[in-house]
Tab-separated table of C-alpha atoms in Angstrom:
chain	number	residue	atom	x	y	z
A	1	MET	CA	4.757	18.268	-56.280
A	2	GLY	CA	2.775	21.265	-57.437
A	3	GLY	CA	-0.451	19.073	-57.212
A	4	ASN	CA	0.286	17.773	-53.805
A	5	ARG	CA	0.827	21.321	-52.653
A	6	LYS	CA	-2.446	22.581	-54.099
A	7	LYS	CA	-4.241	19.575	-52.463
A	8	GLY	CA	-2.393	20.336	-49.040
A	9	MET	CA	-3.749	24.083	-49.369
A	10	GLN	CA	-7.340	22.830	-50.022
A	11	VAL	CA	-7.004	20.555	-46.788
A	12	THR	CA	-5.723	23.505	-44.874
A	13	ARG	CA	-8.660	25.676	-46.097
A	14	VAL	CA	-11.106	22.973	-45.080
A	15	LYS	CA	-9.642	22.595	-41.431
A	16	LEU	CA	-9.602	26.340	-40.972
A	17	TRP	CA	-13.250	26.612	-42.058
A	18	ASN	CA	-14.165	23.967	-39.573
A	19	ILE	CA	-12.351	25.770	-36.768
A	20	LEU	CA	-14.169	29.138	-37.726
A	21	PHE	CA	-17.454	27.534	-38.081
A	22	VAL	CA	-17.298	25.788	-34.652
A	23	SER	CA	-15.991	28.935	-32.965
A	24	ALA	CA	-18.980	31.077	-34.447
A	25	LEU	CA	-21.554	28.628	-32.922
A	26	PRO	CA	-23.149	29.302	-29.439
A	27	LEU	CA	-21.107	27.617	-26.700
A	28	SER	CA	-23.619	24.825	-26.232
A	29	LEU	CA	-23.851	23.857	-29.834
A	30	ALA	CA	-20.141	24.061	-30.388
A	31	ALA	CA	-19.588	21.694	-27.686
A	32	CYS	CA	-22.100	19.199	-29.185
A	33	VAL	CA	-20.099	19.380	-32.494
A	34	SER	CA	-16.820	18.709	-30.718
A	35	LEU	CA	-18.200	15.646	-28.817
A	36	ARG	CA	-19.399	14.033	-32.118
A	37	GLN	CA	-15.922	14.074	-33.513
A	38	PRO	CA	-14.591	10.480	-33.246
A	39	THR	CA	-11.617	10.864	-30.740
A	40	ASN	CA	-9.797	8.445	-28.402
A	41	GLY	CA	-9.855	10.341	-25.052
A	42	LEU	CA	-7.029	8.119	-23.661
A	43	ALA	CA	-4.270	8.775	-26.313
A	44	PRO	CA	-3.483	12.223	-25.129
A	45	LEU	CA	-3.319	11.845	-21.332
A	46	PRO	CA	0.028	12.862	-20.190
A	47	ARG	CA	2.346	11.198	-17.914
A	48	VAL	CA	2.334	12.847	-14.349
A	49	ALA	CA	4.428	10.430	-12.159
A	50	THR	CA	6.203	7.076	-12.180
A	51	VAL	CA	6.065	4.615	-9.077
A	52	ASP	CA	7.972	1.586	-8.299
A	53	GLU	CA	7.164	-1.625	-10.252
A	54	ARG	CA	6.347	-3.210	-6.769
A	55	PHE	CA	3.970	-0.216	-5.937
A	56	LEU	CA	1.397	-2.461	-4.474
A	57	SER	CA	3.044	-4.406	-1.622
A	58	TYR	CA	1.988	-5.850	1.651
A	59	ASN	CA	3.029	-6.594	5.289
A	60	VAL	CA	3.496	-9.866	7.038
A	61	GLU	CA	3.742	-8.959	10.755
A	62	MET	CA	6.609	-10.427	12.594
A	63	VAL	CA	4.101	-12.074	15.025
A	64	GLU	CA	2.556	-13.776	12.223
A	65	VAL	CA	5.923	-15.498	11.622
A	66	THR	CA	6.726	-16.219	15.331
A	67	GLY	CA	3.083	-16.778	16.534
A	68	GLY	CA	1.976	-14.846	19.555
A	69	ARG	CA	-0.611	-12.277	20.812
A	70	PHE	CA	-2.244	-10.498	17.941
A	71	TRP	CA	-5.614	-8.598	17.296
A	72	ALA	CA	-8.609	-10.660	18.635
A	73	PRO	CA	-11.508	-11.476	16.320
A	74	TYR	CA	-14.626	-9.608	17.009
A	75	ASP	CA	-16.540	-12.576	17.722
A	76	GLY	CA	-14.731	-13.191	20.858
A	77	PRO	CA	-15.347	-12.194	24.309
A	78	LYS	CA	-16.347	-8.542	24.764
A	79	GLY	CA	-13.456	-6.336	25.341
A	80	GLU	CA	-10.852	-8.767	24.347
A	81	MET	CA	-8.098	-6.928	22.452
A	82	TYR	CA	-5.547	-9.704	21.850
A	83	ARG	CA	-5.587	-13.343	21.369
A	84	MET	CA	-2.802	-15.996	20.999
A	85	ARG	CA	-2.448	-17.197	17.432
A	86	PRO	CA	0.018	-19.899	16.001
A	87	PRO	CA	2.719	-19.151	13.406
A	88	THR	CA	1.496	-18.658	9.846
A	89	ASN	CA	2.303	-21.555	7.630
A	90	LEU	CA	4.166	-19.681	4.996
A	91	ALA	CA	4.920	-22.924	2.994
A	92	ASP	CA	1.011	-23.448	2.525
A	93	ARG	CA	0.491	-23.928	-1.217
A	94	ARG	CA	-2.725	-21.959	-1.226
A	95	LEU	CA	-1.144	-19.041	0.361
A	96	VAL	CA	1.787	-19.021	-1.789
A	97	ALA	CA	-0.385	-19.291	-4.944
A	98	MET	CA	-2.365	-16.352	-3.885
A	99	ALA	CA	0.650	-14.169	-2.815
A	100	ARG	CA	2.451	-15.033	-6.090
A	101	GLN	CA	-0.522	-13.294	-7.967
A	102	LEU	CA	0.441	-10.031	-6.231
A	103	GLY	CA	4.092	-10.199	-7.482
A	104	PRO	CA	6.399	-8.442	-7.958
A	105	ALA	CA	6.068	-6.929	-4.453
A	106	TYR	CA	7.886	-5.965	-1.373
A	107	ILE	CA	7.160	-8.040	1.759
A	108	ARG	CA	7.446	-5.996	4.909
A	109	ILE	CA	8.125	-8.298	7.911
A	110	SER	CA	8.092	-6.021	10.797
A	111	GLY	CA	5.312	-4.413	12.879
A	112	THR	CA	5.231	-3.575	16.716
A	113	TRP	CA	6.052	-7.147	17.821
A	114	ALA	CA	9.263	-6.911	15.811
A	115	ASN	CA	10.722	-4.349	18.227
A	116	SER	CA	11.011	-7.044	21.053
A	117	THR	CA	11.632	-10.364	18.995
A	118	TYR	CA	14.763	-12.370	19.646
A	119	LEU	CA	16.544	-14.473	17.036
A	120	PRO	CA	18.710	-17.065	18.570
A	121	ALA	CA	22.430	-17.616	17.537
A	122	PRO	CA	23.387	-20.658	15.574
A	123	GLY	CA	23.033	-23.706	17.956
A	124	GLU	CA	21.560	-21.770	20.663
A	125	VAL	CA	18.626	-23.556	22.509
A	126	VAL	CA	15.997	-21.089	23.634
A	127	THR	CA	12.753	-22.096	25.461
A	128	SER	CA	11.547	-18.620	26.392
A	129	PRO	CA	12.332	-15.085	25.401
A	130	PRO	CA	15.616	-13.785	27.055
A	131	PRO	CA	15.252	-10.706	29.451
A	132	GLY	CA	14.494	-7.624	27.452
A	133	PHE	CA	12.600	-9.550	24.686
A	134	ASN	CA	9.011	-10.716	24.505
A	135	GLN	CA	9.010	-13.494	21.870
A	136	VAL	CA	11.320	-15.575	19.872
A	137	LEU	CA	11.853	-16.008	16.152
A	138	THR	CA	13.201	-19.484	15.477
A	139	ARG	CA	15.911	-19.702	12.850
A	140	ASP	CA	13.629	-22.139	10.693
A	141	GLN	CA	10.840	-19.667	10.920
A	142	TRP	CA	12.949	-17.026	9.352
A	143	ARG	CA	14.227	-19.477	6.612
A	144	GLY	CA	10.617	-20.076	5.911
A	145	ALA	CA	9.906	-16.377	5.471
A	146	VAL	CA	13.029	-16.004	3.145
A	147	ALA	CA	11.641	-18.962	1.097
A	148	PHE	CA	8.192	-17.537	0.884
A	149	ALA	CA	9.540	-14.160	-0.304
A	150	ALA	CA	11.469	-15.977	-3.242
A	151	ALA	CA	8.351	-18.095	-4.140
A	152	VAL	CA	6.186	-15.211	-4.485
A	153	ASP	CA	8.630	-12.599	-6.126
A	154	ALA	CA	8.821	-10.486	-3.217
A	155	LYS	CA	11.830	-8.413	-1.728
A	156	ILE	CA	12.177	-8.478	2.018
A	157	VAL	CA	11.775	-5.183	4.052
A	158	THR	CA	12.272	-5.282	7.827
A	159	SER	CA	13.103	-3.498	11.036
A	160	PHE	CA	15.185	-4.554	14.009
A	161	PRO	CA	14.683	-4.897	17.854
A	162	ALA	CA	14.462	-1.740	19.880
A	163	SER	CA	13.766	-3.265	23.336
A	164	ALA	CA	16.064	-3.390	26.327
A	165	GLY	CA	17.569	-6.668	25.268
A	166	ALA	CA	18.938	-5.185	22.060
A	167	ARG	CA	21.097	-2.531	23.918
A	168	HIS	CA	24.461	-2.107	25.390
A	169	PRO	CA	24.637	-1.399	29.199
A	170	ASP	CA	24.694	2.246	28.469
A	171	GLY	CA	21.496	2.115	26.798
A	172	SER	CA	22.598	2.557	23.204
A	173	TRP	CA	21.372	0.111	20.390
A	174	ASN	CA	23.354	-3.076	19.950
A	175	PRO	CA	23.338	-4.400	16.325
A	176	GLU	CA	24.037	-7.982	17.281
A	177	GLN	CA	20.444	-9.069	16.558
A	178	ALA	CA	20.306	-7.127	13.288
A	179	GLN	CA	23.594	-8.896	12.293
A	180	ARG	CA	22.139	-12.301	13.135
A	181	LEU	CA	19.060	-11.591	10.977
A	182	LEU	CA	21.294	-10.422	8.177
A	183	ASP	CA	23.549	-13.413	8.254
A	184	LEU	CA	20.671	-15.929	8.451
A	185	THR	CA	18.932	-14.237	5.497
A	186	ARG	CA	22.141	-14.668	3.433
A	187	GLU	CA	22.467	-18.297	4.529
A	188	ALA	CA	19.061	-19.023	3.302
A	189	GLY	CA	19.770	-17.574	0.027
A	190	GLY	CA	17.912	-14.235	0.331
A	191	GLU	CA	18.735	-10.629	1.000
A	192	ILE	CA	17.294	-7.717	2.866
A	193	HIS	CA	16.296	-5.005	0.356
A	194	SER	CA	15.733	-2.180	2.966
A	195	ALA	CA	15.267	-1.815	6.661
A	196	GLU	CA	14.003	0.845	9.054
A	197	LEU	CA	15.933	0.831	12.301
A	198	PHE	CA	12.855	0.329	14.429
A	199	ASN	CA	9.068	-0.029	13.799
A	200	GLU	CA	7.238	3.364	14.484
A	201	PRO	CA	9.867	5.237	16.718
A	202	THR	CA	7.389	8.006	17.123
A	203	ILE	CA	5.383	6.019	19.618
A	204	PRO	CA	8.011	4.540	21.916
A	205	PRO	CA	5.372	3.708	24.782
A	206	HIS	CA	3.625	1.321	22.511
A	207	GLY	CA	6.742	-0.377	20.884
A	208	ALA	CA	8.739	-1.890	23.686
A	209	PHE	CA	11.336	1.009	23.822
A	210	PRO	CA	13.043	1.625	27.023
A	211	LYS	CA	11.167	4.086	29.297
A	212	GLY	CA	11.928	7.697	28.630
A	213	TYR	CA	13.107	7.121	25.103
A	214	GLY	CA	13.504	10.239	23.330
A	215	VAL	CA	14.828	12.123	20.226
A	216	ALA	CA	18.428	12.265	21.258
A	217	ASP	CA	18.298	8.451	21.876
A	218	PHE	CA	16.954	7.754	18.577
A	219	ALA	CA	19.587	10.163	16.879
A	220	ARG	CA	22.385	8.187	18.604
A	221	ASP	CA	20.927	4.810	17.629
A	222	PHE	CA	20.430	5.654	14.131
A	223	ARG	CA	24.030	6.726	13.720
A	224	ILE	CA	25.110	3.363	15.209
A	225	PHE	CA	22.624	1.759	12.727
A	226	LYS	CA	24.027	3.684	9.675
A	227	SER	CA	27.699	2.969	10.618
A	228	TRP	CA	26.916	-0.766	11.183
A	229	ALA	CA	25.002	-1.010	7.797
A	230	ALA	CA	27.633	0.698	5.758
A	231	LYS	CA	30.084	-2.121	6.839
A	232	ALA	CA	27.775	-5.173	7.373
A	233	ALA	CA	25.231	-4.479	4.366
A	234	PRO	CA	26.411	-1.766	2.026
A	235	GLY	CA	23.689	-2.860	-0.403
A	236	MET	CA	20.738	-2.447	2.040
A	237	LYS	CA	18.809	0.671	1.753
A	238	LEU	CA	18.164	2.731	4.788
A	239	ALA	CA	14.670	3.620	5.506
A	240	GLY	CA	12.853	5.767	8.050
A	241	ALA	CA	11.706	7.479	10.162
A	242	GLY	CA	8.444	5.444	9.959
A	243	GLY	CA	6.252	7.832	11.922
A	244	THR	CA	2.515	7.187	11.951
A	245	ALA	CA	-0.514	9.253	11.044
A	246	GLU	CA	0.943	12.489	12.378
A	247	GLY	CA	-0.800	14.583	9.729
A	248	THR	CA	-4.234	13.334	10.879
A	249	MET	CA	-4.991	10.890	13.660
A	250	MET	CA	-1.959	11.602	15.735
A	251	LYS	CA	-1.299	15.239	15.332
A	252	HIS	CA	1.301	16.811	17.568
A	253	THR	CA	-0.400	18.144	20.754
A	254	PRO	CA	0.592	18.826	24.233
A	255	GLN	CA	-1.092	15.536	25.221
A	256	SER	CA	0.980	13.491	22.822
A	257	ASP	CA	3.950	15.062	24.340
A	258	SER	CA	3.067	14.117	27.810
A	259	MET	CA	2.402	10.596	26.559
A	260	GLY	CA	5.994	10.239	25.298
A	261	PHE	CA	5.297	10.435	21.688
A	262	LEU	CA	8.091	11.672	19.398
A	263	GLN	CA	7.825	13.775	16.091
A	264	SER	CA	9.071	12.567	12.755
A	265	GLU	CA	10.238	15.984	12.178
A	266	ASP	CA	12.701	15.917	15.085
A	267	LEU	CA	13.870	12.382	14.222
A	268	LEU	CA	14.681	13.387	10.485
A	269	ALA	CA	16.182	16.672	11.567
A	270	ALA	CA	18.642	14.855	13.978
A	271	ASN	CA	20.432	13.081	11.111
A	272	PRO	CA	19.421	14.957	7.819
A	273	GLY	CA	20.534	13.340	4.540
A	274	SER	CA	20.960	9.932	6.014
A	275	LEU	CA	18.179	7.943	4.356
A	276	ASP	CA	17.699	6.156	1.139
A	277	ILE	CA	13.925	5.859	1.534
A	278	VAL	CA	11.608	8.032	3.551
A	279	THR	CA	8.812	5.958	5.096
A	280	TYR	CA	5.661	6.769	7.018
A	281	HIS	CA	2.495	4.837	8.238
A	282	PHE	CA	-1.004	5.890	7.742
A	283	TYR	CA	-4.336	4.848	9.290
A	284	GLY	CA	-7.407	6.999	8.875
A	285	ASN	CA	-8.691	5.948	12.373
A	286	VAL	CA	-8.315	3.210	15.122
A	287	SER	CA	-10.707	0.196	14.975
A	288	GLN	CA	-13.444	-0.553	17.437
A	289	ARG	CA	-10.935	-2.572	19.423
A	290	CYS	CA	-9.266	0.619	20.443
A	291	GLY	CA	-12.342	2.571	20.970
A	292	SER	CA	-13.634	4.121	17.621
A	293	SER	CA	-17.291	4.409	16.855
A	294	PRO	CA	-18.835	1.789	14.604
A	295	SER	CA	-20.774	4.668	12.881
A	296	LEU	CA	-17.565	5.578	10.986
A	297	LYS	CA	-18.795	2.825	8.539
A	298	ASP	CA	-21.498	5.305	7.392
A	299	THR	CA	-18.728	7.641	6.034
A	300	ALA	CA	-16.893	4.978	4.100
A	301	LEU	CA	-17.832	6.559	0.719
A	302	SER	CA	-17.387	10.194	1.756
A	303	ALA	CA	-14.893	12.457	0.197
A	304	ASP	CA	-13.631	13.159	3.732
A	305	TRP	CA	-12.650	9.587	4.483
A	306	LEU	CA	-11.374	8.838	1.027
A	307	ASP	CA	-9.151	11.927	0.813
A	308	ARG	CA	-7.819	11.677	4.467
A	309	THR	CA	-4.815	9.765	3.030
A	310	LEU	CA	-3.607	12.786	1.048
A	311	ILE	CA	-3.390	14.906	4.177
A	312	ASP	CA	-0.656	12.556	5.584
A	313	ALA	CA	1.014	12.225	2.095
A	314	ASN	CA	1.228	16.003	2.041
A	315	PHE	CA	2.456	16.167	5.576
A	316	TYR	CA	5.203	13.712	5.218
A	317	GLY	CA	6.092	14.798	1.598
A	318	ALA	CA	6.897	18.388	2.887
A	319	MET	CA	8.864	16.786	5.758
A	320	ARG	CA	10.915	14.837	3.109
A	321	ASP	CA	11.495	17.923	1.141
A	322	ARG	CA	13.077	19.669	4.165
A	323	HIS	CA	15.323	16.806	5.371
A	324	GLU	CA	15.626	14.248	2.699
A	325	PRO	CA	15.123	16.175	-0.677
A	326	GLY	CA	14.744	13.948	-3.626
A	327	LYS	CA	14.344	10.727	-1.782
A	328	PRO	CA	11.681	8.277	-2.711
A	329	MET	CA	8.770	8.159	-0.282
A	330	TRP	CA	7.089	4.832	0.763
A	331	LEU	CA	3.868	4.371	2.787
A	332	ASN	CA	4.874	1.022	4.012
A	333	GLU	CA	2.121	0.269	6.417
A	334	THR	CA	-1.509	1.222	5.847
A	335	ALA	CA	-4.999	-0.279	6.258
A	336	GLN	CA	-8.518	0.634	7.061
A	337	ALA	CA	-7.876	1.276	10.664
A	338	ALA	CA	-5.303	0.644	13.136
A	339	CYS	CA	-5.622	-2.114	15.767
A	340	GLY	CA	-6.457	-4.845	13.389
A	341	GLY	CA	-9.109	-2.969	11.321
A	342	SER	CA	-12.825	-2.522	11.903
A	343	PRO	CA	-15.342	-5.423	11.079
A	344	TRP	CA	-16.073	-3.995	7.875
A	345	ALA	CA	-12.415	-3.827	6.760
A	346	GLN	CA	-12.755	-7.296	5.338
A	347	THR	CA	-15.720	-6.334	3.176
A	348	PHE	CA	-16.230	-4.866	-0.261
A	349	LEU	CA	-17.031	-1.437	1.422
A	350	ASP	CA	-13.442	-0.915	2.166
A	351	SER	CA	-12.288	-1.605	-1.389
A	352	PHE	CA	-13.240	1.912	-2.233
A	353	ARG	CA	-10.741	3.194	0.195
A	354	PHE	CA	-8.252	0.724	-0.618
A	355	LEU	CA	-8.163	1.407	-4.294
A	356	ASN	CA	-8.749	5.170	-4.096
A	357	GLN	CA	-5.718	5.391	-1.768
A	358	MET	CA	-3.388	3.840	-4.183
A	359	GLY	CA	-4.748	5.845	-7.109
A	360	ALA	CA	-4.324	9.139	-5.273
A	361	LEU	CA	-0.967	8.368	-3.841
A	362	ALA	CA	0.434	7.124	-7.129
A	363	GLN	CA	-0.393	10.492	-8.699
A	364	LYS	CA	1.664	12.106	-5.869
A	365	SER	CA	4.577	9.870	-6.586
A	366	VAL	CA	4.515	7.849	-3.434
A	367	GLN	CA	6.666	4.920	-4.742
A	368	VAL	CA	5.374	2.011	-2.582
A	369	VAL	CA	2.035	1.331	-0.660
A	370	ALA	CA	2.258	-1.547	1.497
A	371	HIS	CA	-1.060	-2.794	2.738
A	372	ASN	CA	-1.298	-4.270	6.363
A	373	THR	CA	-1.572	-7.254	6.130
A	374	LEU	CA	-1.411	-10.063	3.762
A	375	ALA	CA	-3.201	-12.547	5.946
A	376	ALA	CA	-3.779	-11.505	9.452
A	377	SER	CA	-6.722	-9.934	11.386
A	378	ASP	CA	-9.701	-8.128	9.754
A	379	TYR	CA	-7.764	-5.863	7.429
A	380	GLY	CA	-5.858	-8.766	5.926
A	381	LEU	CA	-6.261	-9.356	2.188
A	382	ILE	CA	-6.877	-12.986	2.916
A	383	ASP	CA	-8.574	-14.687	5.892
A	384	GLN	CA	-6.195	-15.934	8.150
A	385	ASP	CA	-8.225	-18.985	9.192
A	386	THR	CA	-9.849	-20.092	6.113
A	387	LEU	CA	-7.311	-18.709	3.542
A	388	LYS	CA	-10.335	-17.402	1.490
A	389	PRO	CA	-9.459	-14.275	-0.582
A	390	ARG	CA	-11.277	-11.180	0.630
A	391	PRO	CA	-12.683	-8.458	-1.684
A	392	ASN	CA	-9.462	-6.266	-1.251
A	393	TYR	CA	-7.585	-9.255	-2.522
A	394	TRP	CA	-9.353	-9.354	-5.771
A	395	ALA	CA	-9.107	-5.579	-5.915
A	396	ALA	CA	-5.328	-5.868	-5.544
A	397	VAL	CA	-5.049	-8.619	-8.252
A	398	LEU	CA	-6.909	-6.376	-10.821
A	399	TRP	CA	-4.651	-3.451	-9.756
A	400	LYS	CA	-1.600	-5.499	-10.452
A	401	ARG	CA	-2.899	-6.602	-13.923
A	402	THR	CA	-4.126	-3.136	-15.221
A	403	MET	CA	-2.119	-0.283	-13.392
A	404	GLY	CA	1.508	-0.182	-14.399
A	405	ALA	CA	4.285	1.878	-13.117
A	406	THR	CA	3.599	4.997	-15.225
A	407	VAL	CA	0.939	7.116	-13.865
A	408	LEU	CA	-1.239	9.286	-16.252
A	409	ALA	CA	-3.359	12.268	-15.737
A	410	PRO	CA	-6.981	10.817	-15.598
A	411	PRO	CA	-9.552	11.560	-18.157
A	412	ALA	CA	-12.258	14.131	-17.184
A	413	SER	CA	-14.869	12.696	-14.933
A	414	PRO	CA	-18.633	13.290	-15.692
A	415	SER	CA	-19.420	13.469	-11.987
A	416	PRO	CA	-17.598	14.353	-8.781
A	417	GLY	CA	-18.629	11.000	-7.452
A	418	LEU	CA	-16.850	9.107	-10.062
A	419	ARG	CA	-13.171	9.055	-9.271
A	420	LEU	CA	-10.954	8.148	-12.081
A	421	TYR	CA	-7.236	7.000	-12.242
A	422	ALA	CA	-5.159	6.139	-15.154
A	423	HIS	CA	-1.841	4.267	-15.625
A	424	CYS	CA	-0.043	2.667	-18.498
A	425	LEU	CA	-1.048	-0.831	-19.111
A	426	PRO	CA	1.675	-3.348	-17.854
A	427	GLY	CA	3.417	-4.873	-20.857
A	428	LYS	CA	1.390	-3.331	-23.570
A	429	GLY	CA	3.080	-0.483	-25.534
A	430	GLY	CA	0.684	2.388	-25.783
A	431	GLY	CA	-1.928	0.645	-23.671
A	432	VAL	CA	-3.942	2.378	-20.847
A	433	GLY	CA	-5.383	0.885	-17.690
A	434	LEU	CA	-8.202	2.770	-16.088
A	435	LEU	CA	-9.683	2.556	-12.585
A	436	ALA	CA	-13.205	4.028	-12.022
A	437	ILE	CA	-14.596	4.338	-8.509
A	438	ASN	CA	-18.352	5.271	-8.376
A	439	THR	CA	-19.420	6.336	-5.024
A	440	GLU	CA	-22.705	7.644	-6.235
A	441	ALA	CA	-25.941	5.673	-6.111
A	442	SER	CA	-26.610	6.101	-9.972
A	443	ALA	CA	-24.596	4.644	-12.813
A	444	GLN	CA	-21.943	6.591	-14.633
A	445	SER	CA	-20.760	6.363	-18.022
A	446	LEU	CA	-17.485	7.359	-19.524
A	447	PRO	CA	-16.645	7.556	-23.293
A	448	LEU	CA	-13.263	5.934	-24.179
A	449	GLY	CA	-13.048	5.925	-27.868
A	450	THR	CA	-11.213	2.583	-28.047
A	451	LYS	CA	-12.028	-1.064	-27.128
A	452	GLY	CA	-10.695	-3.376	-24.562
A	453	ARG	CA	-11.777	-5.332	-21.625
A	454	SER	CA	-13.479	-4.512	-18.259
A	455	TRP	CA	-13.842	-5.841	-14.761
A	456	VAL	CA	-16.778	-4.444	-12.790
A	457	LEU	CA	-16.666	-5.098	-8.987
A	458	THR	CA	-19.904	-4.998	-7.212
A	459	GLY	CA	-21.387	-6.237	-3.747
A	460	GLN	CA	-24.677	-6.247	-2.207
A	461	PRO	CA	-24.875	-5.163	0.474
A	462	LEU	CA	-21.734	-3.015	0.376
A	463	ASP	CA	-20.547	-4.628	3.540
A	464	THR	CA	-20.503	-8.216	1.987
A	465	ARG	CA	-17.530	-10.360	2.299
A	466	GLU	CA	-18.024	-11.797	-1.237
A	467	VAL	CA	-17.436	-9.446	-4.157
A	468	LEU	CA	-18.710	-10.147	-7.617
A	469	VAL	CA	-16.525	-9.541	-10.763
A	470	ASN	CA	-18.813	-9.005	-13.870
A	471	GLY	CA	-21.486	-10.758	-11.852
A	472	ARG	CA	-19.511	-13.870	-11.055
A	473	VAL	CA	-17.833	-15.018	-7.829
A	474	PRO	CA	-13.944	-15.052	-8.547
A	475	ALA	CA	-12.143	-18.024	-7.105
A	476	LEU	CA	-8.800	-19.742	-6.657
A	477	THR	CA	-8.685	-23.133	-8.374
A	478	ALA	CA	-7.028	-26.241	-6.932
A	479	SER	CA	-4.111	-25.747	-9.203
A	480	GLY	CA	-3.400	-22.314	-7.769
A	481	ASN	CA	-4.778	-20.341	-10.632
A	482	LEU	CA	-7.458	-17.745	-10.399
A	483	SER	CA	-10.918	-17.969	-12.153
A	484	GLY	CA	-13.682	-15.450	-12.965
A	485	LEU	CA	-11.258	-12.731	-14.046
A	486	ASP	CA	-11.429	-13.124	-17.835
A	487	GLY	CA	-12.852	-9.590	-18.307
A	488	ALA	CA	-15.772	-8.536	-20.394
A	489	LEU	CA	-15.530	-7.086	-23.913
A	490	LEU	CA	-15.610	-3.368	-23.780
A	491	GLY	CA	-16.901	-1.085	-26.419
A	492	ALA	CA	-16.159	2.500	-26.811
A	493	SER	CA	-17.558	3.513	-23.351
A	494	LEU	CA	-17.418	2.234	-19.859
A	495	THR	CA	-20.371	2.229	-17.581
A	496	VAL	CA	-20.038	1.863	-13.860
A	497	PRO	CA	-22.964	1.036	-11.733
A	498	GLY	CA	-23.942	2.941	-8.683
A	499	GLN	CA	-21.512	2.261	-5.775
A	500	ALA	CA	-19.377	-0.057	-7.784
A	501	ILE	CA	-15.799	-0.174	-8.979
A	502	ALA	CA	-14.424	-0.866	-12.410
A	503	PHE	CA	-11.183	-1.538	-13.978
A	504	ALA	CA	-10.493	-1.338	-17.694
A	505	ALA	CA	-7.573	-2.593	-19.972
A	506	LEU	CA	-7.315	-0.751	-23.292
A	507	PRO	CA	-4.404	-1.933	-25.140
A	508	GLY	CA	-5.165	0.033	-28.370
A	509	ALA	CA	-5.289	3.397	-26.571
A	510	GLY	CA	-2.198	4.603	-28.528
A	511	ASN	CA	-0.801	6.786	-25.641
A	512	PRO	CA	2.766	7.982	-26.492
A	513	ALA	CA	3.612	8.143	-22.862
A	514	CYS	CA	3.012	4.494	-22.510
A	515	ARG	CA	5.378	3.382	-25.328
């Protein structure tokens, strides 16, 4: 034992000498000595947050299920905002196969059209929407939606009608339609995980609400909703208020008051402590359909655009702390732009925003980010007509495979233009998943100190509709599997080309927070 103690003292002296030697060097030289030590820069990254295992989720608009007027393609007549579309075939094997790759997830079946959708009673024959409603959801269509959710490992999130047809003679909310949807869901073998009372109650003029609908009306309706849910669906979580973009695009102004817009602050204050989940929607802008400038495309890689999502996260986060402290927060509807997305929403250029938004919000403990939509309009992950995966779909698949529910502090970036996000690797004890978003024109390299696999996403030009992964075009095979996503062997460093995105899976990182 005495020999071991002497040996230990010698080792201690050597370590102390090394520390004294390095500290005595000029700062620049000391840094070089430190950098030359063989280290694993991912092992010490601490946990900063934990998100839902279904963090990356998506919306299927109610109008996709029923068919009806939705955002018109840009190649149509000039000035055309809406166009009739058939119901989405949720039993399509190709669509099911692609959505399954995004599981587990939440599927939010809601949207503006849900506020005025009528569900017939059993045996009721309906040929047109009854008074007070704008479209009809057939019972078979909803059964198909429940079956789709089960097939792709998705839990259903929804909302209920707000229009005149879903009200008692005194104007208060009638839960009859909600009860029908709940009963039919159970009959079809599913369940509703959580529900907002209405979609986007902060903008009643755009959501089929009765004329003059105000805060007191919502407060009354929510109390009816809560009382009904406690008896009819005690396991269903109550979500809300579901306001949209109030921190940025739809700030509170006298003009918004005159337009009949309501404030989430007032809606939450009316019934504090009543929610299980605090929800909000965010769009950084509106699309060209609704009057925005095409020049916004030129700012798609700017810090102002990429960081805009944090403004609303902070806005609603502070509101949550005031009225629903400790409750989980969900961004349950978001995309490149409202009104169906700009033309470049379906290109690789939007993948920078898409992935940066998830990385940034996960660090702030936003539990769920639900992209709008799965397969409708320009912001869909999948083209609604061809069912071809778009660049954001491939980005979503790689996120699912590399970025788990434990969020880590990212390693230091060598450049302001290289945005880094780190999570624990799903299913790999001690492993780390890394996302690197390079908005600069030049390549950037990051030392990792451990081996793994990488996937580099590139596109030329940036507004291409076909992304490359490690120089190859990924694809969905006839059997429903994905090809072109094997990953490249990665040494001790990761190089990200200019204006490109990279994922890395590092199972040997040995991070204690990931065990």
